[in-house]
């Protein structure tokens, strides 16, 4: 049935598509737009720049999968970002090892873990998904595959990262602290960072997600967190929605966090309530340890409604749609609410 509000929303989307793209191939019939679609959301304040890049694809009628890959490549390339991509801090032995995964609307997924010398792990994850019968490649095998696909090997350890690692080596204590990434990675920033997890819905209503990180700084060599693990760091079900996570990956893996969030949304939970329940399960299992660790979840449902929840205060997420391209929202958190 004709609905004026929906029509106006679709008109706004059409206008932004026309304005932003020379090659729009989207027909009005494609704009099912049940919510304010298309939309892209991602973790932390660096998500704003990443979303803007993803938006170029979404606003021109492109596929959510292309949008999330393009979007997360922005922080992967950012030399000031020491938690994702080429300038990521190394492990305790001085190796920069990167983790990433990607998932599309068909349930296809690809992942790389503990991969060295390749600056854009998300692209390799997508190649694993599209060019191999596998889901995950790790370590030297992932690097070898990337090179076979024509990607250049690069030295990733920057002088700044090397200096930070050498300072860390003086005491060589590995003790993840709440939002430690903020202190280590962007001095002066108001917000904390870690993994970028991104979820997008395109004009056809299809959902995809991407997640990429250099993992915990100064981790044991070979350590893999939640970010490249489908179901932990990222999960997408095109009938329901998508979820992604940030923070101490071990706790997310133990609870298969992103899959849990999507399954809770399937049962009728709102995105925020689903993220809250996933956080509560981590806290319930480890009430003492949880006081000193951070995990945040971010989710979107099929209608384009989104929400987030974290253990600790300080988690933020970025939202970009036809109304606003640079929204940053402070995530709710267990410890703030409990104070
Ligand atoms: N969430 C990122 C990691 O634990 O590696």
PDB file of N, CA and C and ligand atoms in Angstrom, residues 83 99 174 181 185 194-196 211-217 219 223-228 233 245-253 294, ligand 1:
ATOM      1  N   UNK A  83      45.855   0.075  15.663  1.00  0.00           N
ATOM      2  CA  UNK A  83      45.058  -1.095  16.067  1.00  0.00           C
ATOM      3  C   UNK A  83      44.515  -1.867  14.878  1.00  0.00           C
ATOM      4  N   UNK A  99      44.500  -9.679  11.339  1.00  0.00           N
ATOM      5  CA  UNK A  99      43.330 -10.579  11.309  1.00  0.00           C
ATOM      6  C   UNK A  99      42.158  -9.845  10.644  1.00  0.00           C
ATOM      7  N   UNK A 174      52.526  -8.418  29.479  1.00  0.00           N
ATOM      8  CA  UNK A 174      51.315  -8.462  28.657  1.00  0.00           C
ATOM      9  C   UNK A 174      50.105  -8.472  29.571  1.00  0.00           C
ATOM     10  N   UNK A 181      43.870   0.621  24.178  1.00  0.00           N
ATOM     11  CA  UNK A 181      44.158   1.032  22.807  1.00  0.00           C
ATOM     12  C   UNK A 181      44.155   2.547  22.667  1.00  0.00           C
ATOM     13  N   UNK A 185      47.277   4.164  21.101  1.00  0.00           N
ATOM     14  CA  UNK A 185      47.138   4.274  19.653  1.00  0.00           C
ATOM     15  C   UNK A 185      46.808   5.655  19.132  1.00  0.00           C
ATOM     16  N   UNK A 194      39.865   0.108  18.854  1.00  0.00           N
ATOM     17  CA  UNK A 194      40.454  -1.208  18.749  1.00  0.00           C
ATOM     18  C   UNK A 194      40.106  -1.711  17.380  1.00  0.00           C
ATOM     19  N   UNK A 195      39.359  -2.782  17.315  1.00  0.00           N
ATOM     20  CA  UNK A 195      38.981  -3.355  16.031  1.00  0.00           C
ATOM     21  C   UNK A 195      37.987  -2.456  15.307  1.00  0.00           C
ATOM     22  N   UNK A 196      38.047  -2.445  13.969  1.00  0.00           N
ATOM     23  CA  UNK A 196      36.880  -1.887  13.274  1.00  0.00           C
ATOM     24  C   UNK A 196      36.009  -3.041  12.800  1.00  0.00           C
ATOM     25  N   UNK A 211      35.291  -7.061   9.383  1.00  0.00           N
ATOM     26  CA  UNK A 211      35.920  -6.844  10.679  1.00  0.00           C
ATOM     27  C   UNK A 211      37.431  -6.987  10.478  1.00  0.00           C
ATOM     28  N   UNK A 212      38.227  -6.038  10.975  1.00  0.00           N
ATOM     29  CA  UNK A 212      39.666  -6.109  10.733  1.00  0.00           C
ATOM     30  C   UNK A 212      40.439  -5.474  11.887  1.00  0.00           C
ATOM     31  N   UNK A 213      41.582  -6.055  12.214  1.00  0.00           N
ATOM     32  CA  UNK A 213      42.348  -5.602  13.378  1.00  0.00           C
ATOM     33  C   UNK A 213      43.795  -6.082  13.302  1.00  0.00           C
ATOM     34  N   UNK A 214      44.652  -5.403  14.072  1.00  0.00           N
ATOM     35  CA  UNK A 214      45.995  -5.958  14.300  1.00  0.00           C
ATOM     36  C   UNK A 214      46.028  -6.718  15.621  1.00  0.00           C
ATOM     37  N   UNK A 215      44.879  -6.794  16.262  1.00  0.00           N
ATOM     38  CA  UNK A 215      44.785  -7.585  17.497  1.00  0.00           C
ATOM     39  C   UNK A 215      45.377  -6.850  18.683  1.00  0.00           C
ATOM     40  N   UNK A 216      45.467  -7.549  19.784  1.00  0.00           N
ATOM     41  CA  UNK A 216      45.995  -6.926  20.992  1.00  0.00           C
ATOM     42  C   UNK A 216      47.476  -6.613  20.788  1.00  0.00           C
ATOM     43  N   UNK A 217      47.862  -5.405  21.146  1.00  0.00           N
ATOM     44  CA  UNK A 217      49.264  -5.022  20.997  1.00  0.00           C
ATOM     45  C   UNK A 217      50.136  -5.939  21.852  1.00  0.00           C
ATOM     46  N   UNK A 219      50.817  -9.002  21.789  1.00  0.00           N
ATOM     47  CA  UNK A 219      50.287 -10.355  22.048  1.00  0.00           C
ATOM     48  C   UNK A 219      51.379 -11.411  21.833  1.00  0.00           C
ATOM     49  N   UNK A 223      48.988 -15.486  18.333  1.00  0.00           N
ATOM     50  CA  UNK A 223      47.677 -15.269  18.968  1.00  0.00           C
ATOM     51  C   UNK A 223      46.671 -14.740  17.926  1.00  0.00           C
ATOM     52  N   UNK A 224      45.493 -15.302  17.952  1.00  0.00           N
ATOM     53  CA  UNK A 224      44.411 -14.843  17.081  1.00  0.00           C
ATOM     54  C   UNK A 224      43.230 -14.484  17.971  1.00  0.00           C
ATOM     55  N   UNK A 225      42.647 -13.330  17.726  1.00  0.00           N
ATOM     56  CA  UNK A 225      41.495 -12.894  18.519  1.00  0.00           C
ATOM     57  C   UNK A 225      40.177 -13.256  17.855  1.00  0.00           C
ATOM     58  N   UNK A 226      39.156 -12.528  18.206  1.00  0.00           N
ATOM     59  CA  UNK A 226      37.807 -12.799  17.697  1.00  0.00           C
ATOM     60  C   UNK A 226      37.600 -12.295  16.268  1.00  0.00           C
ATOM     61  N   UNK A 227      38.355 -11.266  15.894  1.00  0.00           N
ATOM     62  CA  UNK A 227      38.011 -10.524  14.665  1.00  0.00           C
ATOM     63  C   UNK A 227      37.967 -11.356  13.388  1.00  0.00           C
ATOM     64  N   UNK A 228      38.849 -12.363  13.208  1.00  0.00           N
ATOM     65  CA  UNK A 228      38.732 -13.129  11.961  1.00  0.00           C
ATOM     66  C   UNK A 228      37.848 -14.366  12.112  1.00  0.00           C
ATOM     67  N   UNK A 233      33.813 -12.495  15.970  1.00  0.00           N
ATOM     68  CA  UNK A 233      33.989 -11.072  15.657  1.00  0.00           C
ATOM     69  C   UNK A 233      32.972 -10.514  14.695  1.00  0.00           C
ATOM     70  N   UNK A 245      32.034  -7.205  16.841  1.00  0.00           N
ATOM     71  CA  UNK A 245      32.501  -6.961  18.210  1.00  0.00           C
ATOM     72  C   UNK A 245      33.858  -6.295  18.224  1.00  0.00           C
ATOM     73  N   UNK A 246      34.187  -5.770  19.384  1.00  0.00           N
ATOM     74  CA  UNK A 246      35.477  -5.136  19.618  1.00  0.00           C
ATOM     75  C   UNK A 246      35.864  -5.389  21.068  1.00  0.00           C
ATOM     76  N   UNK A 247      37.143  -5.269  21.360  1.00  0.00           N
ATOM     77  CA  UNK A 247      37.588  -5.486  22.738  1.00  0.00           C
ATOM     78  C   UNK A 247      38.384  -6.768  22.863  1.00  0.00           C
ATOM     79  N   UNK A 248      38.397  -7.336  24.051  1.00  0.00           N
ATOM     80  CA  UNK A 248      39.225  -8.521  24.319  1.00  0.00           C
ATOM     81  C   UNK A 248      38.618  -9.740  23.620  1.00  0.00           C
ATOM     82  N   UNK A 249      39.259 -10.127  22.534  1.00  0.00           N
ATOM     83  CA  UNK A 249      38.690 -11.135  21.659  1.00  0.00           C
ATOM     84  C   UNK A 249      38.465 -12.484  22.303  1.00  0.00           C
ATOM     85  N   UNK A 250      39.308 -12.821  23.276  1.00  0.00           N
ATOM     86  CA  UNK A 250      39.176 -14.139  23.909  1.00  0.00           C
ATOM     87  C   UNK A 250      37.787 -14.300  24.525  1.00  0.00           C
ATOM     88  N   UNK A 251      37.288 -13.246  25.150  1.00  0.00           N
ATOM     89  CA  UNK A 251      35.956 -13.342  25.784  1.00  0.00           C
ATOM     90  C   UNK A 251      34.847 -13.426  24.745  1.00  0.00           C
ATOM     91  N   UNK A 252      35.067 -12.795  23.611  1.00  0.00           N
ATOM     92  CA  UNK A 252      34.060 -12.865  22.535  1.00  0.00           C
ATOM     93  C   UNK A 252      34.032 -14.272  21.952  1.00  0.00           C
ATOM     94  N   UNK A 253      35.214 -14.857  21.744  1.00  0.00           N
ATOM     95  CA  UNK A 253      35.275 -16.215  21.190  1.00  0.00           C
ATOM     96  C   UNK A 253      34.599 -17.194  22.144  1.00  0.00           C
ATOM     97  N   UNK A 294      37.343  -4.935  28.495  1.00  0.00           N
ATOM     98  CA  UNK A 294      36.352  -4.286  27.641  1.00  0.00           C
ATOM     99  C   UNK A 294      35.966  -5.210  26.493  1.00  0.00           C
TER     100      UNK A 294
HETATM  101  N1  LIG B   1      39.017  -7.667  19.209  1.00  0.00           N
HETATM  102  C1  LIG B   1      40.313  -7.729  18.719  1.00  0.00           C
HETATM  103  C2  LIG B   1      41.139  -8.786  19.276  1.00  0.00           C
HETATM  104  O1  LIG B   1      40.922  -9.239  20.374  1.00  0.00           O
HETATM  105  O2  LIG B   1      42.080  -9.164  18.630  1.00  0.00           O
END
